[in-house]
mmCIF file of C-alpha atoms in Angstrom:
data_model
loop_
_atom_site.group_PDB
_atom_site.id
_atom_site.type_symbol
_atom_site.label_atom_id
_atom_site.label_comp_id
_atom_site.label_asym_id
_atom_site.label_seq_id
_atom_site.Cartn_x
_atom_site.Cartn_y
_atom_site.Cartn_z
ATOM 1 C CA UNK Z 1 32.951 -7.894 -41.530
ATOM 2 C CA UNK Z 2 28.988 -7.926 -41.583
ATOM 3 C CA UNK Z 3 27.458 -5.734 -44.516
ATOM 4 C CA UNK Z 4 24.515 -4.010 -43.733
ATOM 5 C CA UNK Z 5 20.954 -3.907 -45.784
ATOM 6 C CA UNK Z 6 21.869 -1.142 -47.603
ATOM 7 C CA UNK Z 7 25.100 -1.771 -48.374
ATOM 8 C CA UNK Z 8 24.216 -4.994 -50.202
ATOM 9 C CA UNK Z 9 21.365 -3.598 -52.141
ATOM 10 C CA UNK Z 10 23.186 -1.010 -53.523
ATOM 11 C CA UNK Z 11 26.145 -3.502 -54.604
ATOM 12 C CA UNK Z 12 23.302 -5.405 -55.774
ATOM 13 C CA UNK Z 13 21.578 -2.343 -57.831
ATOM 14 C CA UNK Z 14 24.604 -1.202 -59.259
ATOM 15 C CA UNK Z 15 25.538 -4.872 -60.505
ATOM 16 C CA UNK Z 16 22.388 -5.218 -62.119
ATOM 17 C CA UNK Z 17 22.841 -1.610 -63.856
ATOM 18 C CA UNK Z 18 26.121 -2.653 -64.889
ATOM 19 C CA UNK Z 19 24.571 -5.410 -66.513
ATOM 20 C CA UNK Z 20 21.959 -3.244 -68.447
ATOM 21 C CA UNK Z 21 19.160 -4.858 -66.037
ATOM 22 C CA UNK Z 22 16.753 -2.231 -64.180
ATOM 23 C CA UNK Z 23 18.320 -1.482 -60.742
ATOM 24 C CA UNK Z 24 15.527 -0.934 -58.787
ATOM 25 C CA UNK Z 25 13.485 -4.096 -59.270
ATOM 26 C CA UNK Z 26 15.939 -5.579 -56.309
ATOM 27 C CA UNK Z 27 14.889 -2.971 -53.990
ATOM 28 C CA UNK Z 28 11.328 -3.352 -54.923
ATOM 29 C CA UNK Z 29 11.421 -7.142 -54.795
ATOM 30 C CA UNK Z 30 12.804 -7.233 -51.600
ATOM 31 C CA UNK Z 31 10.610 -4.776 -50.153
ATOM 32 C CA UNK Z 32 7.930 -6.625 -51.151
ATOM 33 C CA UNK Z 33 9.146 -10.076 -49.682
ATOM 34 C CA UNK Z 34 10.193 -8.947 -46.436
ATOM 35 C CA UNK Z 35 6.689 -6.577 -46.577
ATOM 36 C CA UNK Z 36 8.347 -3.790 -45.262
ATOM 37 C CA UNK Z 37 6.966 -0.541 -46.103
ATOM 38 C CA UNK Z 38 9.218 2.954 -46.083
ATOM 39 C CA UNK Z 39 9.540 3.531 -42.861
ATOM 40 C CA UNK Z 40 10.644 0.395 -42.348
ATOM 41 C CA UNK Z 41 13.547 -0.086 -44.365
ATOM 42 C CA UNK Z 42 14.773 3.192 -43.458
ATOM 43 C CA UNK Z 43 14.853 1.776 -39.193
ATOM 44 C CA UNK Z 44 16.481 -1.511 -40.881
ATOM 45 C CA UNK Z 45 18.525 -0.380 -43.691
ATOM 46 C CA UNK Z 46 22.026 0.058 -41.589
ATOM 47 C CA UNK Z 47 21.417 -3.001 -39.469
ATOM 48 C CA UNK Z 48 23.304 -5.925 -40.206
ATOM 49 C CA UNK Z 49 22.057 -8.087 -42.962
ATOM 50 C CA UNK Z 50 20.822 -11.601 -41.773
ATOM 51 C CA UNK Z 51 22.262 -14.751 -43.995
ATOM 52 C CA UNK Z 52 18.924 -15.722 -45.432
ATOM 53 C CA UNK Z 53 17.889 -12.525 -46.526
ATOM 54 C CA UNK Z 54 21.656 -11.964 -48.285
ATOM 55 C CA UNK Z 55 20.797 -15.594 -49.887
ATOM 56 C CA UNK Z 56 16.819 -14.618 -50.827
ATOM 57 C CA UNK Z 57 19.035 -11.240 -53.029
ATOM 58 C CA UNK Z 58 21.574 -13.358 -53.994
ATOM 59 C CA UNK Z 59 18.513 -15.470 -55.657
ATOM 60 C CA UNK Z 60 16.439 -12.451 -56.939
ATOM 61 C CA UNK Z 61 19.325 -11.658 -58.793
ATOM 62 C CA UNK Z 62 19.908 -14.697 -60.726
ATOM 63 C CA UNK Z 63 16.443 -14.542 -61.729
ATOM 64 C CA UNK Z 64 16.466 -10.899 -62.410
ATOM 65 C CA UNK Z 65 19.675 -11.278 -65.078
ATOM 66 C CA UNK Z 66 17.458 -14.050 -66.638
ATOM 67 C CA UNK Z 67 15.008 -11.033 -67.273
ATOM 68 C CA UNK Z 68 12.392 -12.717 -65.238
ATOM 69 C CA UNK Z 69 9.845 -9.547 -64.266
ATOM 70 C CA UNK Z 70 9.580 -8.968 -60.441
ATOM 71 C CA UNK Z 71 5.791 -9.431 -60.673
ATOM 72 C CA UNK Z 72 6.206 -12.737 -61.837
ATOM 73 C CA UNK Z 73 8.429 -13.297 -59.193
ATOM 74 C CA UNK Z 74 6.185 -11.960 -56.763
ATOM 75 C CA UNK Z 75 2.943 -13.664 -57.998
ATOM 76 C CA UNK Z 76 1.047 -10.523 -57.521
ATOM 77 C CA UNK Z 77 0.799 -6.654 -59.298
ATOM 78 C CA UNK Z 78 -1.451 -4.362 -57.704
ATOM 79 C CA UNK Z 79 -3.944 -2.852 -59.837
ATOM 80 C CA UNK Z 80 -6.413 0.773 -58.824
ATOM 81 C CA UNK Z 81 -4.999 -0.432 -55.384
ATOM 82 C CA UNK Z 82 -6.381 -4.362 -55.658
ATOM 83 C CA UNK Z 83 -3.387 -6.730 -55.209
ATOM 84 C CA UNK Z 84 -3.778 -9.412 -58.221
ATOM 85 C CA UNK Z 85 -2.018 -12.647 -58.712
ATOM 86 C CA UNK Z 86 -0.049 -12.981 -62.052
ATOM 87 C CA UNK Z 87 1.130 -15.589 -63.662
ATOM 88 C CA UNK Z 88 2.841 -16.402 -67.138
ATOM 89 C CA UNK Z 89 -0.718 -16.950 -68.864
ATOM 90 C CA UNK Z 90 -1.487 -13.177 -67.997
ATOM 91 C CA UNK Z 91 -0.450 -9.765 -68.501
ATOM 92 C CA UNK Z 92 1.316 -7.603 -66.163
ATOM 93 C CA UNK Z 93 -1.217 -5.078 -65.247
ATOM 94 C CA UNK Z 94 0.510 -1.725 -66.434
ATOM 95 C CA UNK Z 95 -0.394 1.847 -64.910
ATOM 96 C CA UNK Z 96 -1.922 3.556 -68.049
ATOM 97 C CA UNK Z 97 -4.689 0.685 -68.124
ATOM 98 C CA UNK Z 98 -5.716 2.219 -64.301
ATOM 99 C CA UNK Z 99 -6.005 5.412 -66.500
ATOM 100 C CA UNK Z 100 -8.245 3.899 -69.162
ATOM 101 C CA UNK Z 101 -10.526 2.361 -65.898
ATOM 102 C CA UNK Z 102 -10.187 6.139 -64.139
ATOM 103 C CA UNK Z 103 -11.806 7.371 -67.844
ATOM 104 C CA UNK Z 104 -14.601 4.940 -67.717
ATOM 105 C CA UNK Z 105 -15.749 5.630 -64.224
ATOM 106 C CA UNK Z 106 -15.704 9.434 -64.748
ATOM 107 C CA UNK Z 107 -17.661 9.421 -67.753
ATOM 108 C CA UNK Z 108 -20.332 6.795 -66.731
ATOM 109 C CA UNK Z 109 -22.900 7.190 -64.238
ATOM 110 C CA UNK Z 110 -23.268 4.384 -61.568
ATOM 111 C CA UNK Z 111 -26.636 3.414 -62.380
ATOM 112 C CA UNK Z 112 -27.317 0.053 -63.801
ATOM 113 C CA UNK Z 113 -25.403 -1.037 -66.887
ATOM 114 C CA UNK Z 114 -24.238 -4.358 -68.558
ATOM 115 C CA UNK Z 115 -20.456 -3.882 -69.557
ATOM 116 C CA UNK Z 116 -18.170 -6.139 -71.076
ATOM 117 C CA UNK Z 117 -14.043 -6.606 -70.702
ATOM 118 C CA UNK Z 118 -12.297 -8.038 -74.096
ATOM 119 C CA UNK Z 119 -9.065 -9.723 -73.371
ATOM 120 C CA UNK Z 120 -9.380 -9.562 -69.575
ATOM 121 C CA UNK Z 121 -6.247 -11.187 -68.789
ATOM 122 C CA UNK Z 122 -6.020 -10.778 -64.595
ATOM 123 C CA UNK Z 123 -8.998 -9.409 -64.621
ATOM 124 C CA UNK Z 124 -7.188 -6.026 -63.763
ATOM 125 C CA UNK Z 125 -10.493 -3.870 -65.547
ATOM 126 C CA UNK Z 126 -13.381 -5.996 -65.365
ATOM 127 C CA UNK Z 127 -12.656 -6.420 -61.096
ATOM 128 C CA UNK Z 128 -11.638 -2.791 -60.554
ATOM 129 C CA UNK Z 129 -15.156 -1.732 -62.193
ATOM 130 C CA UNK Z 130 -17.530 -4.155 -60.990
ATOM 131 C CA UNK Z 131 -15.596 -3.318 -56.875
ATOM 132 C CA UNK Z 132 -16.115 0.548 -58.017
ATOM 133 C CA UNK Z 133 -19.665 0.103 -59.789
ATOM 134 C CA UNK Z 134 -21.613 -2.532 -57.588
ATOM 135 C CA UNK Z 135 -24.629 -2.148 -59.709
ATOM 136 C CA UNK Z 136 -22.820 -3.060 -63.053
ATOM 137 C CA UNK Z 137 -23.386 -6.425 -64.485
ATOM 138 C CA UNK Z 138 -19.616 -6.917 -65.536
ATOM 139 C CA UNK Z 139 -18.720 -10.016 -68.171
ATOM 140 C CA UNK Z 140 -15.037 -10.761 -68.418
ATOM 141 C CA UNK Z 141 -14.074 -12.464 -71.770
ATOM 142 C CA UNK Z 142 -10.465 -14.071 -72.755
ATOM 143 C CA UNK Z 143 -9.631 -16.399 -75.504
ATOM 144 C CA UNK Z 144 -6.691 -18.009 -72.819
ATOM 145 C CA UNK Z 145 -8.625 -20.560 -70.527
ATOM 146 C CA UNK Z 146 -5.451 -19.941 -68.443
ATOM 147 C CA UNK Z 147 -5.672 -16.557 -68.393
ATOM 148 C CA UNK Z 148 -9.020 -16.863 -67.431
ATOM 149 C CA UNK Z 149 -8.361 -18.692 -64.215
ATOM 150 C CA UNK Z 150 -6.017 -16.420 -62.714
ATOM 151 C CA UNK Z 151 -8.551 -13.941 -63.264
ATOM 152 C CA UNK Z 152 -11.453 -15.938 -61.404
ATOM 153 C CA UNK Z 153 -9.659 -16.762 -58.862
ATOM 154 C CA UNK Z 154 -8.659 -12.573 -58.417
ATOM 155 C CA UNK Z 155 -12.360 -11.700 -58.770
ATOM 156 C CA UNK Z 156 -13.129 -14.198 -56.165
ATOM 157 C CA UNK Z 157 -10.425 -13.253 -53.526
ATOM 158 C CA UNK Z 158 -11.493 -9.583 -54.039
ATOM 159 C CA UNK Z 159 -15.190 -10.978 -53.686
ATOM 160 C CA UNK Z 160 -15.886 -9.619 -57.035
ATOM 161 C CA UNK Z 161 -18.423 -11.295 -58.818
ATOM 162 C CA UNK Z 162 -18.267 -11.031 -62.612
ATOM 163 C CA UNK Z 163 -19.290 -13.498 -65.475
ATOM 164 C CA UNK Z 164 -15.862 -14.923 -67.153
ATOM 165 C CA UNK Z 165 -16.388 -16.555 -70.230
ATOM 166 C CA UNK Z 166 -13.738 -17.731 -72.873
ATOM 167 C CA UNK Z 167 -14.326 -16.503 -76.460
ATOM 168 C CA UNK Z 168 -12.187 -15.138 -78.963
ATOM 169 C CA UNK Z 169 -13.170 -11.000 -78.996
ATOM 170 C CA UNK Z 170 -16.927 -10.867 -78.797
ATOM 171 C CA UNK Z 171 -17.764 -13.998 -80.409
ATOM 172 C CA UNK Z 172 -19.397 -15.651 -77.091
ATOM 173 C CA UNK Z 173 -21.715 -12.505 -76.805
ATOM 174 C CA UNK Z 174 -25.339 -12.115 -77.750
ATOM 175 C CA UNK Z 175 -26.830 -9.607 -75.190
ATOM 176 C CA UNK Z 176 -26.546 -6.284 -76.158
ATOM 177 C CA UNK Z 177 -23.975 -3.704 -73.732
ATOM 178 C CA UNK Z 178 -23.734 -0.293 -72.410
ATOM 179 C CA UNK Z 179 -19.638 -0.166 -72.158
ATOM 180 C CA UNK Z 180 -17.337 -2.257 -74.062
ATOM 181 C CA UNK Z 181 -14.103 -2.116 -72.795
ATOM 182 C CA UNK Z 182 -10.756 -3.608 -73.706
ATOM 183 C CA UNK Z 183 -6.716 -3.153 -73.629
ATOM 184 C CA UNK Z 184 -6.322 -5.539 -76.583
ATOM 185 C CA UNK Z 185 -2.721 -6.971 -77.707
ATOM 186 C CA UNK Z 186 -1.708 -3.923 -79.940
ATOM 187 C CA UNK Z 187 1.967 -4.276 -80.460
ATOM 188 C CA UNK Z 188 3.127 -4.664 -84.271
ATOM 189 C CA UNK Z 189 5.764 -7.472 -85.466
ATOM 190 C CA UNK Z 190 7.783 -4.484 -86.408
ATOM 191 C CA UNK Z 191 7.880 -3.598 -82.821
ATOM 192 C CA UNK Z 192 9.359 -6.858 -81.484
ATOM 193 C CA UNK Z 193 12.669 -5.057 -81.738
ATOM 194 C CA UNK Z 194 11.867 -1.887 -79.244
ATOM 195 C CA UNK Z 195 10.225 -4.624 -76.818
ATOM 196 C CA UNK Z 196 12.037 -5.010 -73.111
ATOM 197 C CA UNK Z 197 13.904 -8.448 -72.749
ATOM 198 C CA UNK Z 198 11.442 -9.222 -70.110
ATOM 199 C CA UNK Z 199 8.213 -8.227 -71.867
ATOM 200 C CA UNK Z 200 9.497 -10.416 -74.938
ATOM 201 C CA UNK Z 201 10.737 -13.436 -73.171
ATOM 202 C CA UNK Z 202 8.176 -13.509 -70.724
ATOM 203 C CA UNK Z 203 5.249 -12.546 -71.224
ATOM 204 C CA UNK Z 204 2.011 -13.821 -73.060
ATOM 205 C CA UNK Z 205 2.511 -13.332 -76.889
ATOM 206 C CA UNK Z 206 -0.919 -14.066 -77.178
ATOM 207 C CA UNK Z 207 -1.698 -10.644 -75.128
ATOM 208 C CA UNK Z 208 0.243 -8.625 -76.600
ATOM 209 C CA UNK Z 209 0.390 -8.931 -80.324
ATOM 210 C CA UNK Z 210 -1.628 -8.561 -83.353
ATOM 211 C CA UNK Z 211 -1.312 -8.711 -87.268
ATOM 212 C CA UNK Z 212 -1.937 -5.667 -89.582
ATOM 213 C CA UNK Z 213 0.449 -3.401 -87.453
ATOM 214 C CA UNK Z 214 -1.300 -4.106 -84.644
ATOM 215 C CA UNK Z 215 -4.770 -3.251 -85.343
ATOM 216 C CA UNK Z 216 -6.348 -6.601 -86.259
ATOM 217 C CA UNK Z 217 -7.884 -7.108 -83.053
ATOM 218 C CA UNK Z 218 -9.329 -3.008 -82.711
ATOM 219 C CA UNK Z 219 -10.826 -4.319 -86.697
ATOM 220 C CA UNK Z 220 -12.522 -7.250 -85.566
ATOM 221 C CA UNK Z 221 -13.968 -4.950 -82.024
ATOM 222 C CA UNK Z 222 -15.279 -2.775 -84.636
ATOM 223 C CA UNK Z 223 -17.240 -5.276 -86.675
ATOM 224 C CA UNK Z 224 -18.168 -7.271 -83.460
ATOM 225 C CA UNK Z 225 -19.676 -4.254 -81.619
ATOM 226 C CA UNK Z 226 -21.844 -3.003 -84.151
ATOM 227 C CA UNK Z 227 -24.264 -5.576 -83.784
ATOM 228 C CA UNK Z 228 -23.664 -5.439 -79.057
ATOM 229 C CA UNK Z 229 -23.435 -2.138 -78.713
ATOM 230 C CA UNK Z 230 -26.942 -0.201 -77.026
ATOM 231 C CA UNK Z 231 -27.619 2.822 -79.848
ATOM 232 C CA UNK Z 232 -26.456 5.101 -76.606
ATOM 233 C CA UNK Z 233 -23.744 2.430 -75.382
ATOM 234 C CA UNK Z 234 -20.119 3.704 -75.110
ATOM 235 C CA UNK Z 235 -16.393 1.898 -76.051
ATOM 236 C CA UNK Z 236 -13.344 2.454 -74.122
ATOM 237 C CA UNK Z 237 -10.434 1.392 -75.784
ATOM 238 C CA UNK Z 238 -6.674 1.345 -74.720
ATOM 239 C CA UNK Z 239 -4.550 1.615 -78.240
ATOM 240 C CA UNK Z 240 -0.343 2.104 -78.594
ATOM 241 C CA UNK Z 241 1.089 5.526 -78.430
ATOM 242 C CA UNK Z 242 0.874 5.778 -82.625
ATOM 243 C CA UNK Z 243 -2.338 4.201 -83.163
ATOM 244 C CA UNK Z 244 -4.528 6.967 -82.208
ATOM 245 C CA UNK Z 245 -5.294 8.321 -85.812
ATOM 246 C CA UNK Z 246 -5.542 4.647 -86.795
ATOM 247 C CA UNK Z 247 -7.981 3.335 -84.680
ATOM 248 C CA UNK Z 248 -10.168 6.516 -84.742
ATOM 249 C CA UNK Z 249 -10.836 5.764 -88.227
ATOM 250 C CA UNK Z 250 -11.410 2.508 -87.803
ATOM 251 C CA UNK Z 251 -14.182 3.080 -85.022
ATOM 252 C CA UNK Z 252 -15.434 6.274 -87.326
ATOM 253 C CA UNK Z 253 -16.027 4.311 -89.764
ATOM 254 C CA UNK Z 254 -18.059 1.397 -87.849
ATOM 255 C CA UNK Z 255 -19.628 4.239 -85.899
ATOM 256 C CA UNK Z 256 -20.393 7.037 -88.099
ATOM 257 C CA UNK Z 257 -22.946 8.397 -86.186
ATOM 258 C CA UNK Z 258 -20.867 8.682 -82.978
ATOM 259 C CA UNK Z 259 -17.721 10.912 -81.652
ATOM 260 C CA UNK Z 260 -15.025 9.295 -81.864
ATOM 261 C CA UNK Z 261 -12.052 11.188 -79.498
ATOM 262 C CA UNK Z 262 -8.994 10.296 -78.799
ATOM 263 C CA UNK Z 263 -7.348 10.428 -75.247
ATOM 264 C CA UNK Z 264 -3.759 11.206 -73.635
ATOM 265 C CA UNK Z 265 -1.954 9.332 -70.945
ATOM 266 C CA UNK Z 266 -0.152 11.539 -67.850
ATOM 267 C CA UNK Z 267 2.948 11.198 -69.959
ATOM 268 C CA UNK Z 268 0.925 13.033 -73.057
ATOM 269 C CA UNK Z 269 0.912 10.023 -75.251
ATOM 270 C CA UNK Z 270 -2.146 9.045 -77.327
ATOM 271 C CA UNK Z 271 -3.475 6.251 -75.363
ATOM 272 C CA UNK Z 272 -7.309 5.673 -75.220
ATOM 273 C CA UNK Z 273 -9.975 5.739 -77.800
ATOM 274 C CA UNK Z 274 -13.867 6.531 -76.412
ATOM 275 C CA UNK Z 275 -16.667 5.835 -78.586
ATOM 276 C CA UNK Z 276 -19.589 7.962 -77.267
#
């Protein structure tokens, strides 16, 4: 007897639950391979699955119980609406970094600025800026030469045009900015435990930790910017959900003579620093 769409999605949900795997990356993935929106599935969901399409699951779930992320399956994460290949050599572009480019944007004017992007992995901040802010001349650094393919070859398809150079934090840099920005590797060793399968297997190590609990990288920002920053230039900073106090201090100190405030995600965590 012929299963229908539905019917093997939601065997194939509920096995991955079972198996302490997220159930609704299947739905999701498949979604996004067939490239059928809402309305779509629900005119196709009790029609009678095709062969190939119970074979594409059968695959997505193999890879799925290996922890492989569906992005990575996929190729692509969209990011502030901009659809962004990802690879291995990158970061998944996460929704609170579209918060820390929506806090930029409404506290800078449009007018003519040089900004710079630290760690720009896809690209995901430097692109969504320079598409938003036409008159900004954006730089996006990475220390990953990998890394920063994937993310000339997004600024390109979005016809973004940005400067990528590779350089470890700001060492590259001599020109002095109006906005740094980054969403640096911040995770702690001692948080290697509390890290998803997926994240930890997965994804770059390179872009998501750093030594000295996780604050090395906000240390050497600090010291790096002192001598880039424009006396009324700005830092927007993304920072882990108990490194607010932390990194405040740190940027207090480098910055004495500007405010240093610390900002909440939707979900009321600490999440951004802005030096202003």
């Amino acid at each position: 007897m012929a299963k229908t769409y539905v019917e093997v999605l939601s065997g194939a949900s509920s096995f991955l639950e079972a198996n302490g795997k997220e159930g609704y990356a299947i739905e999701y993935l498949f979604l996004a391979r067939k490239n059928w929106d809402k309305t779509q599935w629900l005119m196709n969901m009790r029609n009678d699955i095709l062969p190939d399409d119970e074979a594409m699951i059968e695959k997505d779930i193999e890879s799925l119980m290996k922890n492989i992320p569906p992005q990575y399956l996929l190729g692509y994460e969209y990011f502030f609406e901009h659809r962004l290949k990802v690879t291995e050599d990158t970061l998944i572009p996460r929704p609170e970094t579209e918060e820390l480019v929506a806090l930029c944007l409404s506290m800078t004017e449009s007018k003519r600025k040089k900004v710079v992007d630290i760690g720009t992995g896809t690209g995901a901040i430097a692109i969504s800026l320079k598409l938003a802010r036409p008159d900004w001349q954006v730089t996006a650094l990475d220390i990953s030469q990998e890394a920063l393919h994937v993310a000339e070859e997004n600024a390109e398809n979005l016809h973004a045009k940005i400067n990528f150079k590779r350089s470890d934090v700001l060492s590259s840099m001599n020109e002095k900015q109006d906005i740094i920005i980054s969403n640096p590797p911040y995770i702690s060793q001692s948080e290697w435990a509390l890290m998803d399968e997926s994240v930890r297997t997965y994804e770059p190590k390179l872009a998501l930790f750093a030594e000295n609990d996780g604050l090395a990288i906000y240390q050497k920002i600090a010291a790096e910017s002192r001598d880039l920053l424009q006396p009324a230039g700005m830092i927007f900073l993304e920072i882990g959900f108990q490194q607010g106090r932390a990194v405040q201090e740190i940027f207090q100190k480098a910055f004495p003579e500007k405010n240093v405030r610390v900002h909440q995600d939707l979900s009321g965590n600490d999440r951004m620093v802005v030096i202003s």
